[in-house]
CSV table of C-alpha atoms in Angstrom, one decimal:
chain,number,residue,atom,x,y,z
A,180,UNK,CA,107.7,117.3,98.6
A,181,UNK,CA,105.6,117.8,101.7
A,182,UNK,CA,105.8,115.1,104.2
A,183,UNK,CA,102.8,112.9,104.2
A,184,UNK,CA,102.7,112.8,108.0
A,185,UNK,CA,104.8,114.9,110.5
A,186,UNK,CA,103.7,113.6,113.9
A,187,UNK,CA,101.8,110.4,114.7
A,188,UNK,CA,100.1,109.7,118.0
A,189,UNK,CA,100.2,106.1,119.0
A,190,UNK,CA,98.0,105.1,121.9
A,191,UNK,CA,99.3,102.0,123.7
A,192,UNK,CA,97.7,100.1,126.5
A,193,UNK,CA,99.8,97.0,127.2
A,194,UNK,CA,97.4,94.6,125.6
A,195,UNK,CA,98.7,91.6,123.6
A,196,UNK,CA,97.7,93.3,120.4
A,197,UNK,CA,100.0,96.3,121.2
A,198,UNK,CA,103.2,94.9,119.7
A,199,UNK,CA,101.6,94.7,116.3
A,200,UNK,CA,100.6,98.3,116.5
A,201,UNK,CA,104.0,99.4,117.6
A,202,UNK,CA,105.7,97.5,114.8
A,203,UNK,CA,103.3,99.0,112.3
A,204,UNK,CA,103.9,102.5,113.6
A,205,UNK,CA,107.7,102.0,113.4
A,206,UNK,CA,107.4,100.7,109.8
A,207,UNK,CA,105.4,103.8,108.9
A,208,UNK,CA,107.7,106.2,110.7
A,209,UNK,CA,110.7,104.7,108.8
A,210,UNK,CA,109.0,105.2,105.4
A,211,UNK,CA,107.4,108.6,106.0
A,212,UNK,CA,110.0,110.1,108.4
A,213,UNK,CA,107.3,111.1,110.9
A,214,UNK,CA,107.9,111.2,114.6
A,215,UNK,CA,106.0,108.9,117.0
A,216,UNK,CA,104.5,109.8,120.3
A,217,UNK,CA,103.5,106.8,122.3
A,218,UNK,CA,100.7,107.6,124.7
A,219,UNK,CA,99.3,105.7,127.6
A,220,UNK,CA,96.1,107.0,129.2
A,221,UNK,CA,95.4,106.0,132.8
A,222,UNK,CA,91.7,105.6,132.8
A,223,UNK,CA,90.1,107.5,135.7
A,224,UNK,CA,86.7,108.0,134.2
A,225,UNK,CA,84.5,106.8,137.0
A,226,UNK,CA,81.6,105.7,134.8
A,227,UNK,CA,83.7,103.5,132.5
A,228,UNK,CA,85.5,101.9,135.5
A,229,UNK,CA,82.1,101.3,137.0
A,230,UNK,CA,80.9,99.6,133.9
A,231,UNK,CA,84.0,97.5,133.5
A,232,UNK,CA,84.6,96.5,137.1
A,233,UNK,CA,81.1,97.0,138.5
A,234,UNK,CA,82.6,99.2,141.2
A,235,UNK,CA,83.9,102.7,141.1
A,236,UNK,CA,87.6,103.3,140.8
A,237,UNK,CA,89.3,104.5,143.9
A,238,UNK,CA,92.3,106.8,143.7
A,239,UNK,CA,94.4,103.9,145.0
A,240,UNK,CA,93.4,101.7,142.1
A,241,UNK,CA,94.2,104.4,139.7
A,242,UNK,CA,97.6,104.8,141.2
A,243,UNK,CA,98.2,101.1,141.0
A,244,UNK,CA,97.1,101.1,137.4
A,245,UNK,CA,99.4,104.0,136.6
A,246,UNK,CA,102.3,102.5,138.4
A,247,UNK,CA,102.3,99.3,136.4
A,248,UNK,CA,101.4,100.7,133.1
A,249,UNK,CA,103.1,104.1,132.9
A,250,UNK,CA,106.3,102.5,131.7
A,251,UNK,CA,104.5,101.1,128.6
A,252,UNK,CA,105.0,104.1,126.4
A,253,UNK,CA,108.6,104.5,127.4
A,254,UNK,CA,109.3,100.8,126.5
A,255,UNK,CA,107.7,101.5,123.1
A,256,UNK,CA,109.8,104.7,122.7
A,257,UNK,CA,113.0,102.8,123.3
A,258,UNK,CA,112.0,100.2,120.7
A,259,UNK,CA,111.4,103.0,118.2
A,260,UNK,CA,114.5,104.9,119.2
A,261,UNK,CA,116.6,101.7,118.7
A,262,UNK,CA,115.5,101.9,115.0
A,263,UNK,CA,116.6,105.6,114.7
A,264,UNK,CA,113.1,107.0,114.9
A,265,UNK,CA,112.3,110.2,116.6
A,266,UNK,CA,110.0,109.2,119.3
A,267,UNK,CA,108.6,110.4,122.6
A,268,UNK,CA,106.5,108.9,125.3
A,269,UNK,CA,103.9,110.3,127.7
A,270,UNK,CA,101.3,109.3,130.2
A,271,UNK,CA,98.0,111.2,130.5
A,272,UNK,CA,95.1,110.7,132.9
A,273,UNK,CA,91.5,110.7,131.8
A,274,UNK,CA,89.0,108.9,129.7
A,275,UNK,CA,91.1,107.1,127.0
A,276,UNK,CA,89.3,108.0,123.8
A,277,UNK,CA,88.5,111.5,124.8
A,278,UNK,CA,92.1,112.1,126.0
A,279,UNK,CA,93.5,110.7,122.8
A,280,UNK,CA,91.3,112.9,120.6
A,281,UNK,CA,91.8,116.0,122.7
A,282,UNK,CA,95.6,115.6,122.7
A,283,UNK,CA,95.7,115.0,118.9
A,284,UNK,CA,93.8,118.3,118.4
A,285,UNK,CA,95.7,120.3,121.0
A,286,UNK,CA,99.1,119.3,119.8
A,287,UNK,CA,98.3,119.1,116.1
A,288,UNK,CA,99.1,115.5,115.4
A,289,UNK,CA,98.3,114.6,111.8
A,290,UNK,CA,97.8,110.9,112.3
A,291,UNK,CA,96.6,108.5,115.0
A,292,UNK,CA,97.8,104.9,114.7
A,293,UNK,CA,95.6,102.7,116.9
A,294,UNK,CA,95.0,99.0,117.2
A,295,UNK,CA,91.6,97.5,116.8
A,296,UNK,CA,90.9,94.4,118.8
A,297,UNK,CA,88.8,92.0,116.8
A,298,UNK,CA,85.5,93.8,116.7
A,299,UNK,CA,83.8,90.7,115.4
A,300,UNK,CA,84.3,88.7,118.6
A,301,UNK,CA,81.8,89.5,121.3
A,302,UNK,CA,84.4,89.0,124.0
A,303,UNK,CA,86.5,91.9,122.8
A,304,UNK,CA,83.7,94.0,121.6
A,305,UNK,CA,83.8,96.4,124.5
A,306,UNK,CA,87.6,96.6,124.6
A,307,UNK,CA,87.6,97.9,121.0
A,308,UNK,CA,85.4,100.7,122.0
A,309,UNK,CA,88.3,103.1,122.5
A,310,UNK,CA,89.4,102.7,118.9
A,311,UNK,CA,85.8,103.0,117.8
A,312,UNK,CA,85.4,106.3,119.7
A,313,UNK,CA,88.7,107.7,118.5
A,314,UNK,CA,87.7,106.8,114.9
A,315,UNK,CA,84.4,108.6,115.3
A,316,UNK,CA,85.7,111.7,117.1
A,317,UNK,CA,89.2,112.3,115.6
A,318,UNK,CA,89.7,115.3,113.4
A,319,UNK,CA,92.9,113.9,111.8
A,320,UNK,CA,93.4,110.7,109.8
A,321,UNK,CA,93.2,107.5,111.8
A,322,UNK,CA,95.0,104.3,110.9
A,323,UNK,CA,93.3,101.4,112.4
A,324,UNK,CA,95.8,98.5,112.6
A,325,UNK,CA,94.3,95.1,112.6
B,95,UNK,CA,105.5,93.5,103.3
B,96,UNK,CA,104.4,94.8,100.0
B,97,UNK,CA,101.4,97.0,100.4
B,98,UNK,CA,98.3,96.3,98.4
B,99,UNK,CA,96.2,99.4,98.8
B,100,UNK,CA,92.4,99.4,98.1
B,101,UNK,CA,91.0,102.9,97.8
B,102,UNK,CA,87.2,103.3,98.1
B,103,UNK,CA,85.8,106.0,95.9
B,104,UNK,CA,82.2,107.2,95.7
B,105,UNK,CA,82.2,110.2,93.5
B,106,UNK,CA,81.6,112.6,96.5
B,107,UNK,CA,83.4,115.9,97.0
B,108,UNK,CA,86.0,114.2,99.2
B,109,UNK,CA,87.0,111.8,96.5
B,110,UNK,CA,89.7,114.0,94.9
B,111,UNK,CA,91.5,114.4,98.2
B,112,UNK,CA,91.2,110.7,99.0
B,113,UNK,CA,92.8,109.8,95.7
B,114,UNK,CA,95.5,112.5,96.0
B,115,UNK,CA,96.3,111.3,99.5
B,116,UNK,CA,96.4,107.6,98.3
B,117,UNK,CA,98.9,108.6,95.5
B,118,UNK,CA,101.1,110.3,98.1
B,119,UNK,CA,100.8,107.3,100.3
B,120,UNK,CA,101.8,104.7,97.7
B,121,UNK,CA,104.7,106.9,96.6
B,122,UNK,CA,106.0,106.7,100.2
B,123,UNK,CA,105.0,103.2,101.2
B,124,UNK,CA,105.4,101.5,97.8
B,125,UNK,CA,103.1,98.8,96.6
B,126,UNK,CA,100.0,99.0,94.4
B,127,UNK,CA,96.8,101.0,94.2
B,128,UNK,CA,93.4,99.6,93.3
B,129,UNK,CA,90.3,101.8,93.2
B,130,UNK,CA,87.0,100.3,94.1
B,131,UNK,CA,83.5,101.7,93.6
B,132,UNK,CA,80.5,99.8,94.9
B,133,UNK,CA,77.1,100.5,93.4
B,134,UNK,CA,74.6,100.5,96.2
B,135,UNK,CA,71.5,98.7,94.8
B,136,UNK,CA,68.4,99.3,96.9
B,137,UNK,CA,67.2,96.3,98.8
B,138,UNK,CA,63.9,95.6,97.1
B,139,UNK,CA,61.2,94.0,99.3
B,140,UNK,CA,58.7,93.2,96.6
B,141,UNK,CA,60.3,90.7,94.3
B,142,UNK,CA,58.2,91.7,91.3
B,143,UNK,CA,59.5,95.2,91.5
B,144,UNK,CA,62.4,95.5,89.0
B,145,UNK,CA,65.2,97.9,89.7
B,146,UNK,CA,67.3,99.0,86.8
B,147,UNK,CA,70.8,99.4,88.1
B,148,UNK,CA,72.3,100.3,84.7
B,149,UNK,CA,72.4,104.1,85.3
B,150,UNK,CA,74.1,103.6,88.6
B,151,UNK,CA,76.5,101.2,87.0
B,152,UNK,CA,77.4,103.7,84.3
B,153,UNK,CA,77.8,106.4,86.9
B,154,UNK,CA,80.1,104.1,88.8
B,155,UNK,CA,82.2,103.5,85.8
B,156,UNK,CA,82.6,107.3,85.3
B,157,UNK,CA,83.6,107.7,88.9
B,158,UNK,CA,86.3,105.0,88.6
B,159,UNK,CA,87.6,106.5,85.3
B,160,UNK,CA,87.8,110.0,86.9
B,161,UNK,CA,89.7,108.6,89.9
B,162,UNK,CA,91.9,106.5,87.6
B,163,UNK,CA,92.8,109.5,85.5
B,164,UNK,CA,93.7,111.4,88.6
B,165,UNK,CA,96.0,108.6,89.6
B,166,UNK,CA,97.7,108.7,86.2
B,167,UNK,CA,98.2,112.4,86.5
B,168,UNK,CA,100.2,111.7,89.6
B,169,UNK,CA,102.4,109.4,87.5
B,170,UNK,CA,101.0,106.2,88.9
B,171,UNK,CA,98.6,103.6,87.8
B,172,UNK,CA,95.7,101.9,89.4
B,173,UNK,CA,93.4,99.0,88.7
B,174,UNK,CA,89.7,99.5,89.1
B,175,UNK,CA,87.0,97.2,90.6
B,176,UNK,CA,83.3,97.9,90.2
B,177,UNK,CA,80.9,95.9,92.3
B,178,UNK,CA,77.2,95.9,93.3
B,179,UNK,CA,75.8,95.5,96.7
B,180,UNK,CA,72.4,95.6,98.2
B,181,UNK,CA,72.4,98.0,101.1
B,182,UNK,CA,75.6,99.2,102.7
B,183,UNK,CA,78.5,99.0,100.3
B,184,UNK,CA,81.0,98.7,103.2
B,185,UNK,CA,80.4,94.9,103.3
B,186,UNK,CA,81.4,94.5,99.7
B,187,UNK,CA,84.6,96.6,100.2
B,188,UNK,CA,85.4,94.3,103.1
B,189,UNK,CA,84.8,91.1,101.2
B,190,UNK,CA,86.8,92.2,98.2
B,191,UNK,CA,89.7,93.2,100.4
B,192,UNK,CA,89.6,89.8,102.1
B,193,UNK,CA,89.3,87.8,98.9
B,194,UNK,CA,92.1,89.6,97.0
B,195,UNK,CA,94.5,90.0,99.9
B,196,UNK,CA,94.6,93.7,100.3
B,197,UNK,CA,96.8,95.0,103.1
B,198,UNK,CA,95.2,98.4,103.6
B,199,UNK,CA,91.9,100.1,102.8
B,200,UNK,CA,91.9,103.8,102.4
B,201,UNK,CA,88.7,105.7,102.6
B,202,UNK,CA,87.2,109.0,103.7
B,203,UNK,CA,85.4,109.2,107.0
B,204,UNK,CA,82.3,110.8,105.5
B,205,UNK,CA,82.1,110.3,101.8
B,206,UNK,CA,78.5,110.8,100.8
B,207,UNK,CA,77.2,111.1,104.3
B,208,UNK,CA,75.8,114.7,104.1
B,209,UNK,CA,74.6,115.4,107.6
B,210,UNK,CA,77.1,117.5,109.5
B,211,UNK,CA,76.3,115.7,112.7
B,212,UNK,CA,77.6,112.4,111.3
B,213,UNK,CA,81.3,112.2,112.1
B,214,UNK,CA,81.9,108.8,110.6
B,215,UNK,CA,79.7,107.6,107.7
B,216,UNK,CA,78.0,104.3,107.7
B,217,UNK,CA,80.2,102.9,105.0
B,218,UNK,CA,83.5,103.8,106.7
B,219,UNK,CA,82.0,102.5,110.0
B,220,UNK,CA,81.1,99.2,108.5
B,221,UNK,CA,84.6,98.8,106.9
B,222,UNK,CA,86.4,99.8,110.0
B,223,UNK,CA,84.5,97.3,112.1
B,224,UNK,CA,84.6,94.4,109.7
B,225,UNK,CA,87.8,94.5,107.6
B,226,UNK,CA,90.5,92.0,108.4
B,227,UNK,CA,93.2,94.3,107.1
B,228,UNK,CA,94.2,97.7,108.3
B,229,UNK,CA,92.0,100.7,107.5
B,230,UNK,CA,93.1,104.3,107.1
B,231,UNK,CA,90.2,106.7,107.6
B,232,UNK,CA,90.9,110.2,106.1
B,233,UNK,CA,89.6,113.5,107.4
B,234,UNK,CA,88.2,116.2,107.1
């Protein structure tokens, strides 16, 4: 029987919602034998930084962001590896949604597992926009973890 | 956790793939399959205008039977749910999933949305945004 999924891409961002997504991804990998790639995207898109912070990102800020967050996918990878799952971690630089979708196409991932952050609450409405954009643009199946 | 999977079917050309995928999914994940079809009843502005939804209801029953037969051909079984909703059927899918404690909604990104420019149909968009359980959006 063909494997349902071969390779799943799991974007992680260090938010409090992330652990649920990671646990979900591990559970799916256990059952389907797919590999997991945990991805952190350091956001350097000047417009989105501008909107979020009301000032453009400087290269220094980007470096700071990368420094503290670039270990996130590696922490997730270790968690998965501890449960005997084939996992890798990587950090990319760019606009999050676009980078996630482009990577999934370029490297032929057949599933994206992404957390949604309570769309219904206004406070988190904009944070959830990455999941929203990925869902709209992806060319492979997307599992939106609530 | 035992998966309770709700599969949205609309009789469009993507339905067969959606059902096949859902069968493969339940074989791997375990749990149960339920097929749902929501008849979209036009929202009628003039109250004295009667709309006969019977033909749409019958069509919906046929859609569910077709999908159910396909599930059985895969050696599985599935319950079916037929509902009516004025306007976007996504809201009904979300409320059924919430009321009956489904853990996952499976649906195709486009379903009946025909325009090539639409990447995510309005129903899947509504479900993805409003469901309180996880949602698996299939493509292409």
